[in-house]
mmCIF file of C-alpha atoms and ligand atoms in Angstrom:
data_model
loop_
_atom_site.group_PDB
_atom_site.id
_atom_site.type_symbol
_atom_site.label_atom_id
_atom_site.label_comp_id
_atom_site.label_asym_id
_atom_site.label_seq_id
_atom_site.Cartn_x
_atom_site.Cartn_y
_atom_site.Cartn_z
ATOM 1 C CA MET A 166 0.000 0.000 0.000
ATOM 2 C CA THR A 167 1.313 3.372 -0.878
ATOM 3 C CA VAL A 168 0.601 6.311 1.335
ATOM 4 C CA ALA A 169 0.273 9.682 -0.323
ATOM 5 C CA PRO A 170 2.930 11.982 1.033
ATOM 6 C CA SER A 171 1.507 14.730 3.203
ATOM 7 C CA PRO A 172 1.963 18.199 1.750
ATOM 8 C CA PRO A 173 5.139 19.858 2.966
ATOM 9 C CA ALA A 174 4.534 22.011 6.014
ATOM 10 C CA ARG A 175 4.714 25.675 5.096
ATOM 11 C CA THR A 176 8.166 26.822 6.007
ATOM 12 C CA LEU A 177 8.821 29.992 7.889
ATOM 13 C CA ASP A 178 9.746 33.106 5.954
ATOM 14 C CA VAL A 179 12.922 33.980 7.859
ATOM 15 C CA HIS A 180 15.341 36.817 7.130
ATOM 16 C CA LEU A 181 18.678 37.029 8.935
ATOM 17 C CA ARG A 182 20.410 40.351 9.692
ATOM 18 C CA ALA A 183 17.445 42.219 8.242
ATOM 19 C CA SER A 184 17.491 46.001 8.049
ATOM 20 C CA LEU A 185 14.546 47.553 9.875
ATOM 21 C CA ARG A 186 14.937 50.992 8.296
ATOM 22 C CA GLU A 187 12.144 50.361 5.801
ATOM 23 C CA PHE A 188 9.955 48.899 8.517
ATOM 24 C CA ASN A 189 9.749 51.925 10.815
ATOM 25 C CA THR A 190 8.100 55.152 9.659
ATOM 26 C CA PHE A 191 10.783 57.263 11.373
ATOM 27 C CA GLY A 192 13.275 55.651 8.969
ATOM 28 C CA LEU A 193 15.702 54.956 11.825
ATOM 29 C CA PRO A 194 18.595 52.569 11.236
ATOM 30 C CA ALA A 195 18.470 49.289 13.161
ATOM 31 C CA GLN A 196 18.986 45.651 12.349
ATOM 32 C CA ALA A 197 17.039 42.563 13.353
ATOM 33 C CA ALA A 198 19.244 39.532 13.979
ATOM 34 C CA THR A 199 16.255 37.431 12.845
ATOM 35 C CA LEU A 200 13.051 38.637 11.219
ATOM 36 C CA VAL A 201 10.138 36.297 10.510
ATOM 37 C CA ARG A 202 7.200 37.349 8.353
ATOM 38 C CA ILE A 203 3.966 36.216 9.982
ATOM 39 C CA ALA A 204 1.019 35.585 7.649
ATOM 40 C CA SER A 205 -1.208 33.535 9.981
ATOM 41 C CA ASP A 206 -1.758 32.236 13.507
ATOM 42 C CA ALA A 207 -0.158 28.983 12.313
ATOM 43 C CA ASP A 208 3.054 30.881 11.443
ATOM 44 C CA VAL A 209 3.261 32.102 15.046
ATOM 45 C CA ARG A 210 2.894 28.520 16.260
ATOM 46 C CA ARG A 211 5.623 27.416 13.824
ATOM 47 C CA VAL A 212 7.947 30.012 15.362
ATOM 48 C CA LEU A 213 7.082 28.767 18.858
ATOM 49 C CA ALA A 214 7.785 25.163 17.835
ATOM 50 C CA HIS A 215 11.071 26.092 16.168
ATOM 51 C CA PRO A 216 14.188 24.681 17.895
ATOM 52 C CA ASP A 217 16.074 28.005 17.774
ATOM 53 C CA TYR A 218 13.332 30.634 17.859
ATOM 54 C CA GLY A 219 10.771 28.909 20.069
ATOM 55 C CA ARG A 220 12.202 29.993 23.413
ATOM 56 C CA ALA A 221 13.993 33.139 22.257
ATOM 57 C CA PRO A 222 12.613 36.559 23.232
ATOM 58 C CA LYS A 223 10.177 37.926 20.635
ATOM 59 C CA PHE A 224 9.549 41.423 19.320
ATOM 60 C CA VAL A 225 6.264 42.096 17.531
ATOM 61 C CA LEU A 226 6.440 44.636 14.708
ATOM 62 C CA GLY A 227 3.391 45.989 12.881
ATOM 63 C CA GLY A 228 3.673 48.927 10.498
ATOM 64 C CA GLY A 229 6.452 50.443 12.629
ATOM 65 C CA SER A 230 4.536 53.716 12.827
ATOM 66 C CA ASN A 231 4.641 54.067 16.584
ATOM 67 C CA ILE A 232 8.157 53.054 17.492
ATOM 68 C CA VAL A 233 11.511 54.744 17.985
ATOM 69 C CA LEU A 234 14.316 52.252 17.359
ATOM 70 C CA THR A 235 17.458 53.262 19.215
ATOM 71 C CA ARG A 236 19.403 50.005 18.793
ATOM 72 C CA ASP A 237 19.547 46.691 16.952
ATOM 73 C CA VAL A 238 17.014 44.057 17.925
ATOM 74 C CA GLU A 239 18.415 40.765 19.178
ATOM 75 C CA ALA A 240 14.973 39.292 19.882
ATOM 76 C CA VAL A 241 13.233 37.421 17.048
ATOM 77 C CA VAL A 242 11.263 40.100 15.193
ATOM 78 C CA LEU A 243 7.797 38.906 14.203
ATOM 79 C CA LYS A 244 6.658 41.124 11.342
ATOM 80 C CA VAL A 245 2.864 40.891 11.261
ATOM 81 C CA GLU A 246 1.526 40.495 7.713
ATOM 82 C CA VAL A 247 -1.812 38.751 8.315
ATOM 83 C CA ALA A 248 -4.032 39.793 5.382
ATOM 84 C CA GLY A 249 -7.747 39.781 4.551
ATOM 85 C CA ARG A 250 -10.847 41.922 5.126
ATOM 86 C CA ARG A 251 -14.455 40.818 5.344
ATOM 87 C CA LEU A 252 -17.890 41.694 6.605
ATOM 88 C CA VAL A 253 -18.589 39.338 9.488
ATOM 89 C CA GLU A 254 -22.161 40.362 10.201
ATOM 90 C CA ALA A 255 -24.738 42.924 9.099
ATOM 91 C CA ARG A 256 -26.594 43.467 12.364
ATOM 92 C CA GLU A 257 -29.508 45.813 12.707
ATOM 93 C CA ASP A 258 -27.504 48.047 15.016
ATOM 94 C CA ALA A 259 -24.066 47.707 13.405
ATOM 95 C CA TRP A 260 -21.828 46.373 10.663
ATOM 96 C CA ILE A 261 -19.178 44.049 12.077
ATOM 97 C CA VAL A 262 -16.066 44.114 9.927
ATOM 98 C CA GLU A 263 -12.975 41.965 10.384
ATOM 99 C CA SER A 264 -9.476 42.730 9.147
ATOM 100 C CA GLY A 265 -6.165 40.923 9.238
ATOM 101 C CA ALA A 266 -3.682 42.698 11.527
ATOM 102 C CA GLY A 267 -1.227 43.270 8.692
ATOM 103 C CA GLU A 268 -3.635 45.287 6.540
ATOM 104 C CA ASP A 269 -2.971 49.005 6.169
ATOM 105 C CA TRP A 270 -5.230 51.001 8.520
ATOM 106 C CA HIS A 271 -6.061 53.822 6.109
ATOM 107 C CA GLU A 272 -6.871 51.378 3.305
ATOM 108 C CA LEU A 273 -9.296 49.633 5.642
ATOM 109 C CA VAL A 274 -10.967 52.969 6.455
ATOM 110 C CA ALA A 275 -11.296 53.799 2.730
ATOM 111 C CA TRP A 276 -12.564 50.295 1.884
ATOM 112 C CA THR A 277 -15.281 50.299 4.579
ATOM 113 C CA LEU A 278 -16.540 53.641 3.270
ATOM 114 C CA GLN A 279 -16.604 52.329 -0.326
ATOM 115 C CA GLN A 280 -18.593 49.320 0.851
ATOM 116 C CA GLY A 281 -21.169 51.613 2.439
ATOM 117 C CA TRP A 282 -20.172 50.907 6.046
ATOM 118 C CA PRO A 283 -19.232 54.321 7.443
ATOM 119 C CA GLY A 284 -17.949 55.029 10.938
ATOM 120 C CA LEU A 285 -14.167 55.114 10.629
ATOM 121 C CA GLU A 286 -13.914 58.358 8.613
ATOM 122 C CA ASN A 287 -12.540 60.466 11.507
ATOM 123 C CA LEU A 288 -9.643 57.993 11.743
ATOM 124 C CA ALA A 289 -8.596 58.396 8.097
ATOM 125 C CA LEU A 290 -4.930 58.653 7.117
ATOM 126 C CA ILE A 291 -3.488 57.403 10.425
ATOM 127 C CA PRO A 292 -0.294 55.595 9.424
ATOM 128 C CA GLY A 293 0.246 52.005 10.490
ATOM 129 C CA THR A 294 -1.377 48.620 10.394
ATOM 130 C CA VAL A 295 -4.750 47.425 11.651
ATOM 131 C CA GLY A 296 -3.044 45.268 14.303
ATOM 132 C CA ALA A 297 -1.281 48.286 15.781
ATOM 133 C CA ALA A 298 -4.510 50.307 16.060
ATOM 134 C CA PRO A 299 -5.748 48.693 19.303
ATOM 135 C CA VAL A 300 -2.261 48.589 20.847
ATOM 136 C CA GLN A 301 -2.207 52.353 21.273
ATOM 137 C CA ASN A 302 -5.965 52.884 20.918
ATOM 138 C CA ILE A 303 -5.466 55.257 17.987
ATOM 139 C CA GLY A 304 -7.606 58.357 18.019
ATOM 140 C CA ALA A 305 -8.255 61.498 16.027
ATOM 141 C CA TYR A 306 -10.909 64.172 15.556
ATOM 142 C CA GLY A 307 -13.184 63.006 18.342
ATOM 143 C CA VAL A 308 -13.108 59.230 17.722
ATOM 144 C CA GLU A 309 -10.919 56.578 19.324
ATOM 145 C CA LEU A 310 -10.511 53.011 18.153
ATOM 146 C CA LYS A 311 -12.257 51.820 21.334
ATOM 147 C CA ASP A 312 -15.447 53.589 20.154
ATOM 148 C CA ARG A 313 -15.576 51.290 17.098
ATOM 149 C CA PHE A 314 -14.084 48.146 18.598
ATOM 150 C CA GLU A 315 -15.799 44.759 18.749
ATOM 151 C CA SER A 316 -13.053 42.230 19.549
ATOM 152 C CA LEU A 317 -9.684 40.923 18.417
ATOM 153 C CA ASP A 318 -7.807 37.649 18.094
ATOM 154 C CA ALA A 319 -4.293 37.337 19.449
ATOM 155 C CA VAL A 320 -1.865 34.467 19.726
ATOM 156 C CA ASP A 321 -0.245 33.897 23.115
ATOM 157 C CA LEU A 322 3.505 33.941 22.496
ATOM 158 C CA VAL A 323 4.162 31.246 25.086
ATOM 159 C CA THR A 324 1.354 28.743 24.647
ATOM 160 C CA GLY A 325 0.627 29.414 20.959
ATOM 161 C CA ARG A 326 -3.096 29.504 21.715
ATOM 162 C CA THR A 327 -5.337 31.954 19.891
ATOM 163 C CA VAL A 328 -7.547 33.934 22.254
ATOM 164 C CA THR A 329 -10.336 36.432 21.593
ATOM 165 C CA LEU A 330 -10.352 39.634 23.634
ATOM 166 C CA ASP A 331 -13.261 42.060 24.014
ATOM 167 C CA ALA A 332 -12.929 45.776 24.775
ATOM 168 C CA ALA A 333 -12.887 45.267 28.554
ATOM 169 C CA ALA A 334 -10.030 42.761 28.266
ATOM 170 C CA CYS A 335 -8.071 45.204 26.100
ATOM 171 C CA ARG A 336 -8.212 47.862 28.889
ATOM 172 C CA PHE A 337 -8.207 50.779 26.498
ATOM 173 C CA GLY A 338 -7.062 54.160 27.765
ATOM 174 C CA TYR A 339 -5.808 57.331 26.135
ATOM 175 C CA ARG A 340 -3.219 56.000 23.611
ATOM 176 C CA ASP A 341 -2.984 52.927 25.827
ATOM 177 C CA SER A 342 -4.129 49.305 26.124
ATOM 178 C CA VAL A 343 -3.194 46.048 27.829
ATOM 179 C CA PHE A 344 -0.812 45.442 24.884
ATOM 180 C CA LYS A 345 1.348 48.408 25.963
ATOM 181 C CA GLN A 346 1.248 47.474 29.644
ATOM 182 C CA GLY A 347 3.994 45.369 31.234
ATOM 183 C CA GLY A 348 4.061 43.442 34.477
ATOM 184 C CA PHE A 349 2.030 40.433 35.466
ATOM 185 C CA GLU A 350 -1.310 41.782 34.229
ATOM 186 C CA GLY A 351 -0.109 43.445 31.034
ATOM 187 C CA LEU A 352 0.350 41.786 27.642
ATOM 188 C CA ALA A 353 3.278 43.848 26.319
ATOM 189 C CA GLY A 354 5.526 41.440 24.401
ATOM 190 C CA LYS A 355 3.361 38.477 25.356
ATOM 191 C CA SER A 356 0.920 38.219 22.482
ATOM 192 C CA LEU A 357 0.573 38.938 18.795
ATOM 193 C CA ILE A 358 -2.673 40.396 17.419
ATOM 194 C CA THR A 359 -3.723 38.606 14.229
ATOM 195 C CA ARG A 360 -7.253 39.914 13.505
ATOM 196 C CA VAL A 361 -9.328 42.899 14.629
ATOM 197 C CA ARG A 362 -13.126 43.209 14.442
ATOM 198 C CA LEU A 363 -14.740 46.622 14.317
ATOM 199 C CA ARG A 364 -18.311 47.642 15.080
ATOM 200 C CA LEU A 365 -19.661 50.382 12.836
ATOM 201 C CA PRO A 366 -22.928 51.600 14.383
ATOM 202 C CA ARG A 367 -26.146 51.821 12.358
ATOM 203 C CA PRO A 368 -27.634 54.290 11.767
ATOM 204 C CA TRP A 369 -24.448 56.219 11.124
ATOM 205 C CA GLN A 370 -23.994 59.393 13.161
ATOM 206 C CA PRO A 371 -21.378 61.969 12.218
ATOM 207 C CA VAL A 372 -18.829 62.907 14.870
ATOM 208 C CA LEU A 373 -18.207 66.627 14.470
ATOM 209 C CA GLY A 374 -17.411 69.096 17.215
ATOM 210 C CA TYR A 375 -13.638 68.894 16.941
ATOM 211 C CA LEU A 376 -12.352 72.414 16.316
ATOM 212 C CA ASP A 377 -10.666 71.639 12.972
ATOM 213 C CA LEU A 378 -13.819 69.927 11.650
ATOM 214 C CA GLU A 379 -16.021 72.813 12.801
ATOM 215 C CA ARG A 380 -13.740 75.135 10.850
ATOM 216 C CA LYS A 381 -14.252 73.031 7.694
ATOM 217 C CA ARG A 382 -17.980 73.121 8.271
ATOM 218 C CA ALA A 383 -17.936 76.918 8.480
ATOM 219 C CA GLU A 384 -15.538 77.275 5.500
ATOM 220 C CA THR A 385 -17.523 75.030 3.169
ATOM 221 C CA GLY A 386 -20.992 75.911 4.417
ATOM 222 C CA ILE A 387 -21.787 72.174 4.519
ATOM 223 C CA ASP A 388 -23.725 71.848 7.757
ATOM 224 C CA GLN A 389 -24.590 68.151 7.520
ATOM 225 C CA PRO A 390 -21.603 66.440 5.912
ATOM 226 C CA ASP A 391 -21.840 62.781 4.925
ATOM 227 C CA ALA A 392 -19.162 60.266 5.910
ATOM 228 C CA ARG A 393 -17.257 60.709 2.638
ATOM 229 C CA THR A 394 -17.077 64.476 3.178
ATOM 230 C CA ILE A 395 -15.782 64.031 6.732
ATOM 231 C CA PHE A 396 -13.207 61.544 5.374
ATOM 232 C CA ASP A 397 -12.070 64.151 2.812
ATOM 233 C CA TRP A 398 -11.932 66.888 5.474
ATOM 234 C CA VAL A 399 -9.888 64.737 7.862
ATOM 235 C CA CYS A 400 -7.466 63.826 5.042
ATOM 236 C CA ALA A 401 -7.087 67.506 4.114
ATOM 237 C CA ILE A 402 -6.559 68.600 7.743
ATOM 238 C CA ARG A 403 -3.978 65.896 8.367
ATOM 239 C CA ARG A 404 -2.136 66.578 5.095
ATOM 240 C CA ALA A 405 -1.932 70.274 5.981
ATOM 241 C CA LYS A 406 -0.341 69.783 9.380
ATOM 242 C CA LEU A 407 1.160 66.312 9.644
ATOM 243 C CA PRO A 408 4.130 65.096 7.596
ATOM 244 C CA ASP A 409 3.636 62.104 5.289
ATOM 245 C CA PRO A 410 5.961 59.399 6.677
ATOM 246 C CA ALA A 411 6.661 58.255 3.099
ATOM 247 C CA VAL A 412 8.332 61.641 2.555
ATOM 248 C CA VAL A 413 9.540 62.761 5.999
ATOM 249 C CA GLY A 414 10.246 60.132 8.660
ATOM 250 C CA ASN A 415 8.084 60.534 11.779
ATOM 251 C CA ALA A 416 5.899 58.616 14.225
ATOM 252 C CA GLY A 417 2.936 60.986 14.553
ATOM 253 C CA SER A 418 2.535 62.783 17.872
ATOM 254 C CA PHE A 419 5.723 62.222 19.842
ATOM 255 C CA PHE A 420 4.222 63.052 23.267
ATOM 256 C CA LYS A 421 0.851 62.433 24.871
ATOM 257 C CA ASN A 422 -1.281 65.439 25.730
ATOM 258 C CA PRO A 423 -0.703 65.700 29.505
ATOM 259 C CA VAL A 424 -3.574 65.638 31.972
ATOM 260 C CA VAL A 425 -3.220 67.934 34.983
ATOM 261 C CA SER A 426 -5.379 68.584 38.050
ATOM 262 C CA ALA A 427 -7.945 71.409 37.968
ATOM 263 C CA GLU A 428 -5.781 73.332 40.459
ATOM 264 C CA GLN A 429 -2.623 72.958 38.375
ATOM 265 C CA CYS A 430 -4.574 73.969 35.282
ATOM 266 C CA ARG A 431 -5.871 77.180 36.942
ATOM 267 C CA ASP A 432 -2.356 78.017 38.010
ATOM 268 C CA ILE A 433 -1.010 77.511 34.477
ATOM 269 C CA ILE A 434 -3.835 79.512 32.901
ATOM 270 C CA ASP A 435 -3.173 82.377 35.328
ATOM 271 C CA ARG A 436 0.396 82.483 34.101
ATOM 272 C CA ASP A 437 -0.361 81.740 30.406
ATOM 273 C CA PRO A 438 -3.968 82.676 29.581
ATOM 274 C CA GLU A 439 -3.462 81.564 25.966
ATOM 275 C CA ILE A 440 -2.762 77.936 26.817
ATOM 276 C CA VAL A 441 -4.841 75.432 24.798
ATOM 277 C CA HIS A 442 -6.661 73.159 27.245
ATOM 278 C CA TYR A 443 -9.668 70.865 27.329
ATOM 279 C CA PRO A 444 -11.599 70.415 30.605
ATOM 280 C CA LEU A 445 -12.361 66.753 31.397
ATOM 281 C CA PRO A 446 -15.528 65.536 33.158
ATOM 282 C CA ASP A 447 -13.704 64.819 36.460
ATOM 283 C CA GLY A 448 -12.506 68.429 36.781
ATOM 284 C CA SER A 449 -9.002 67.710 35.531
ATOM 285 C CA CYS A 450 -7.743 69.196 32.318
ATOM 286 C CA LYS A 451 -5.948 67.975 29.208
ATOM 287 C CA LEU A 452 -3.319 70.361 27.841
ATOM 288 C CA ALA A 453 -2.223 70.537 24.202
ATOM 289 C CA ALA A 454 1.377 69.289 24.309
ATOM 290 C CA GLY A 455 1.934 70.801 20.855
ATOM 291 C CA TRP A 456 1.089 74.229 22.263
ATOM 292 C CA LEU A 457 3.468 73.783 25.230
ATOM 293 C CA ILE A 458 6.335 72.768 22.921
ATOM 294 C CA ASP A 459 5.511 75.553 20.488
ATOM 295 C CA ALA A 460 5.453 78.075 23.367
ATOM 296 C CA CYS A 461 8.988 76.987 24.269
ATOM 297 C CA GLY A 462 10.074 77.969 20.768
ATOM 298 C CA TRP A 463 10.773 74.494 19.392
ATOM 299 C CA LYS A 464 8.770 74.569 16.173
ATOM 300 C CA GLY A 465 11.071 74.054 13.177
ATOM 301 C CA LYS A 466 14.190 73.571 15.379
ATOM 302 C CA SER A 467 16.679 70.706 15.003
ATOM 303 C CA VAL A 468 19.147 68.819 17.150
ATOM 304 C CA GLY A 469 21.512 66.999 14.833
ATOM 305 C CA ARG A 470 19.439 65.343 12.122
ATOM 306 C CA ALA A 471 16.287 65.135 14.238
ATOM 307 C CA GLY A 472 13.870 68.027 14.218
ATOM 308 C CA VAL A 473 10.528 69.471 15.277
ATOM 309 C CA TYR A 474 8.049 69.662 12.408
ATOM 310 C CA ASP A 475 7.442 73.234 11.354
ATOM 311 C CA LYS A 476 3.648 72.913 11.113
ATOM 312 C CA GLN A 477 2.983 70.846 14.290
ATOM 313 C CA ALA A 478 5.352 71.041 17.243
ATOM 314 C CA LEU A 479 4.097 67.735 18.667
ATOM 315 C CA VAL A 480 5.627 65.826 15.755
ATOM 316 C CA LEU A 481 9.337 65.042 15.691
ATOM 317 C CA VAL A 482 10.843 64.287 12.305
ATOM 318 C CA ASN A 483 13.875 62.662 10.753
ATOM 319 C CA ARG A 484 15.507 65.379 8.676
ATOM 320 C CA GLY A 485 17.480 62.677 6.844
ATOM 321 C CA GLY A 486 19.783 60.044 8.274
ATOM 322 C CA ALA A 487 18.926 60.611 11.953
ATOM 323 C CA SER A 488 19.635 57.888 14.490
ATOM 324 C CA GLY A 489 17.247 56.871 17.237
ATOM 325 C CA ALA A 490 19.691 58.369 19.748
ATOM 326 C CA GLU A 491 19.455 61.760 18.035
ATOM 327 C CA VAL A 492 15.664 61.641 18.188
ATOM 328 C CA LEU A 493 15.837 60.826 21.905
ATOM 329 C CA THR A 494 18.321 63.631 22.556
ATOM 330 C CA LEU A 495 15.908 66.069 20.948
ATOM 331 C CA ALA A 496 12.960 64.598 22.832
ATOM 332 C CA ARG A 497 14.792 64.984 26.172
ATOM 333 C CA ALA A 498 15.729 68.575 25.415
ATOM 334 C CA ILE A 499 12.061 69.327 24.690
ATOM 335 C CA GLN A 500 10.938 67.581 27.879
ATOM 336 C CA GLU A 501 13.429 69.626 29.902
ATOM 337 C CA SER A 502 12.388 72.960 28.471
ATOM 338 C CA VAL A 503 8.658 72.240 28.891
ATOM 339 C CA TYR A 504 9.317 71.125 32.467
ATOM 340 C CA GLY A 505 11.457 74.198 33.126
ATOM 341 C CA ARG A 506 8.795 76.606 31.915
ATOM 342 C CA PHE A 507 5.519 74.871 32.872
ATOM 343 C CA GLY A 508 6.494 72.256 35.471
ATOM 344 C CA ILE A 509 4.872 69.579 33.310
ATOM 345 C CA ARG A 510 6.503 66.291 32.384
ATOM 346 C CA LEU A 511 5.717 65.211 28.831
ATOM 347 C CA GLU A 512 5.460 61.486 28.308
ATOM 348 C CA PRO A 513 6.495 59.969 24.958
ATOM 349 C CA GLU A 514 3.653 58.469 22.962
ATOM 350 C CA PRO A 515 5.500 55.930 20.749
ATOM 351 C CA VAL A 516 7.249 52.889 22.147
ATOM 352 C CA ILE A 517 10.933 53.658 22.700
ATOM 353 C CA PHE A 518 13.149 50.658 22.043
HETATM 354 N N1 EPU B 226 -0.893 73.676 18.792
HETATM 355 C C1 EPU B 226 -0.052 74.736 18.789
HETATM 356 N N2 EPU B 226 1.175 74.611 18.196
HETATM 357 C C2 EPU B 226 1.562 73.443 17.614
HETATM 358 C C3 EPU B 226 0.701 72.346 17.638
HETATM 359 C C4 EPU B 226 -0.537 72.481 18.232
HETATM 360 O O1 EPU B 226 -0.372 75.805 19.305
HETATM 361 O O2 EPU B 226 2.674 73.409 17.094
HETATM 362 C C5 EPU B 226 -2.245 73.822 19.341
HETATM 363 C C6 EPU B 226 -3.257 73.864 18.188
HETATM 364 O O3 EPU B 226 -3.467 75.163 17.778
HETATM 365 C C7 EPU B 226 -4.476 73.240 18.760
HETATM 366 C C8 EPU B 226 -3.952 72.352 19.841
HETATM 367 O O4 EPU B 226 -2.596 72.664 20.069
HETATM 368 O O5 EPU B 226 -5.299 74.202 19.335
HETATM 369 C C9 EPU B 226 -4.143 70.895 19.512
HETATM 370 O O6 EPU B 226 -3.500 70.577 18.286
HETATM 371 P P1 EPU B 226 -4.118 69.511 17.255
HETATM 372 O O7 EPU B 226 -5.553 69.788 17.029
HETATM 373 O O8 EPU B 226 -3.208 69.486 16.081
HETATM 374 O O9 EPU B 226 -4.088 68.150 18.016
HETATM 375 P P2 EPU B 226 -3.045 67.489 19.018
HETATM 376 O O10 EPU B 226 -3.613 67.560 20.386
HETATM 377 O O11 EPU B 226 -1.705 68.079 18.813
HETATM 378 C C10 EPU B 226 -4.080 65.110 18.900
HETATM 379 C C11 EPU B 226 -3.574 63.719 18.704
HETATM 380 C C12 EPU B 226 -3.334 63.441 17.233
HETATM 381 C C13 EPU B 226 -4.651 63.622 16.488
HETATM 382 C C14 EPU B 226 -5.160 65.048 16.730
HETATM 383 C C15 EPU B 226 -6.539 65.245 16.151
HETATM 384 C C16 EPU B 226 -2.332 63.090 20.711
HETATM 385 C C17 EPU B 226 -0.996 62.845 21.339
HETATM 386 N N3 EPU B 226 -2.331 63.519 19.447
HETATM 387 O O12 EPU B 226 -3.035 65.979 18.503
HETATM 388 O O13 EPU B 226 -2.938 62.082 17.100
HETATM 389 O O14 EPU B 226 -4.490 63.405 15.099
HETATM 390 O O15 EPU B 226 -5.267 65.302 18.158
HETATM 391 O O16 EPU B 226 -7.476 64.536 16.911
HETATM 392 O O17 EPU B 226 -3.357 62.891 21.362
HETATM 393 C C18 EPU B 226 -1.019 60.671 17.082
HETATM 394 O O18 EPU B 226 -1.457 60.173 18.121
HETATM 395 O O19 EPU B 226 0.050 60.283 16.562
HETATM 396 C C19 EPU B 226 -1.738 61.775 16.473
HETATM 397 C C20 EPU B 226 -1.298 62.409 15.388
#
């Protein structure tokens, strides 16, 4: 009796001494000793079963749009390239859409709109992959990922098991989630997101109210914009003040907008009545970090080959050939001057490695 040979197991797509420059939007130089392209949950399990890579430390890389690489990576880099987009369910109250973690975020936003499933338009043009979106709970123009989130699948990097997490399990906060948190309870470095499901509410409701969108409304005289119009407005606003990472290396906002107590806020306003601030429901106040940095005179300045974008002081840029160390030197100088003038400590928004 002859037994048909079983099909060869898919082999891992491994790259040794791989340059990471193309894989981080800041364009910073760094090398991965080992980089594995991950196209499925099964690929993650193949890595875990591998005699050399199985027990080695792992480093999950999405679109590289929220990371500052300051050194080479010895850990096994898992480059997430899980593809595919589909409508999971057309519920009466929402469209549920699923996307592979390796899909481009902006392309997903554009595709859902084309399909007639609006709801992500305020989050247009955010660089990065779908899998990275929940990690830092991306947000813009009045909408955060958590407002459109249904659930996600992630592979545990020790057991190889795929688990599904709902919003509560993801512990979303301002540019934060369980995937950024370390320690016993956090999942930083412990799991790899493979698929994300989004909930796009029906009927669609526009989210306006953000100052820049209100300006567009006044400028155009369009009082009740549809989702496509909001998408176009958001793209235009972002293009006008944020650098395109394909042209100028950057990682979006470099610092979080700091939250201060009501008392601290009053004190700061007394000294600087112009300060841009947003009162929060609990009486505390969020300050515009971009304004603080701008007020310290940083806009357009450089330290070595790293600089402060001339149209948005919250964005640090690679002026060409910068190293991660140069970016950090600039970031520290900014932190010191903002602390010196306002007594506020700015916290970096991207992951610093
Ligand atoms: N401002 C200045 N000078 C500057 C920059 C800003 O005075 O150089 C003032 C602006 O005039 C404005 C205020 O600061 O009144 C806020 O600026 P902006 O509306 O540009 O937003 P942001 O607070 O700087 C945040 C997010 C962005 C998001 C926008 C729009 C953070 C850390 N950043 O920026 O997200 O696109 O709001 O919602 O929360 C990102 O996270 O990478 C990112 C780009």
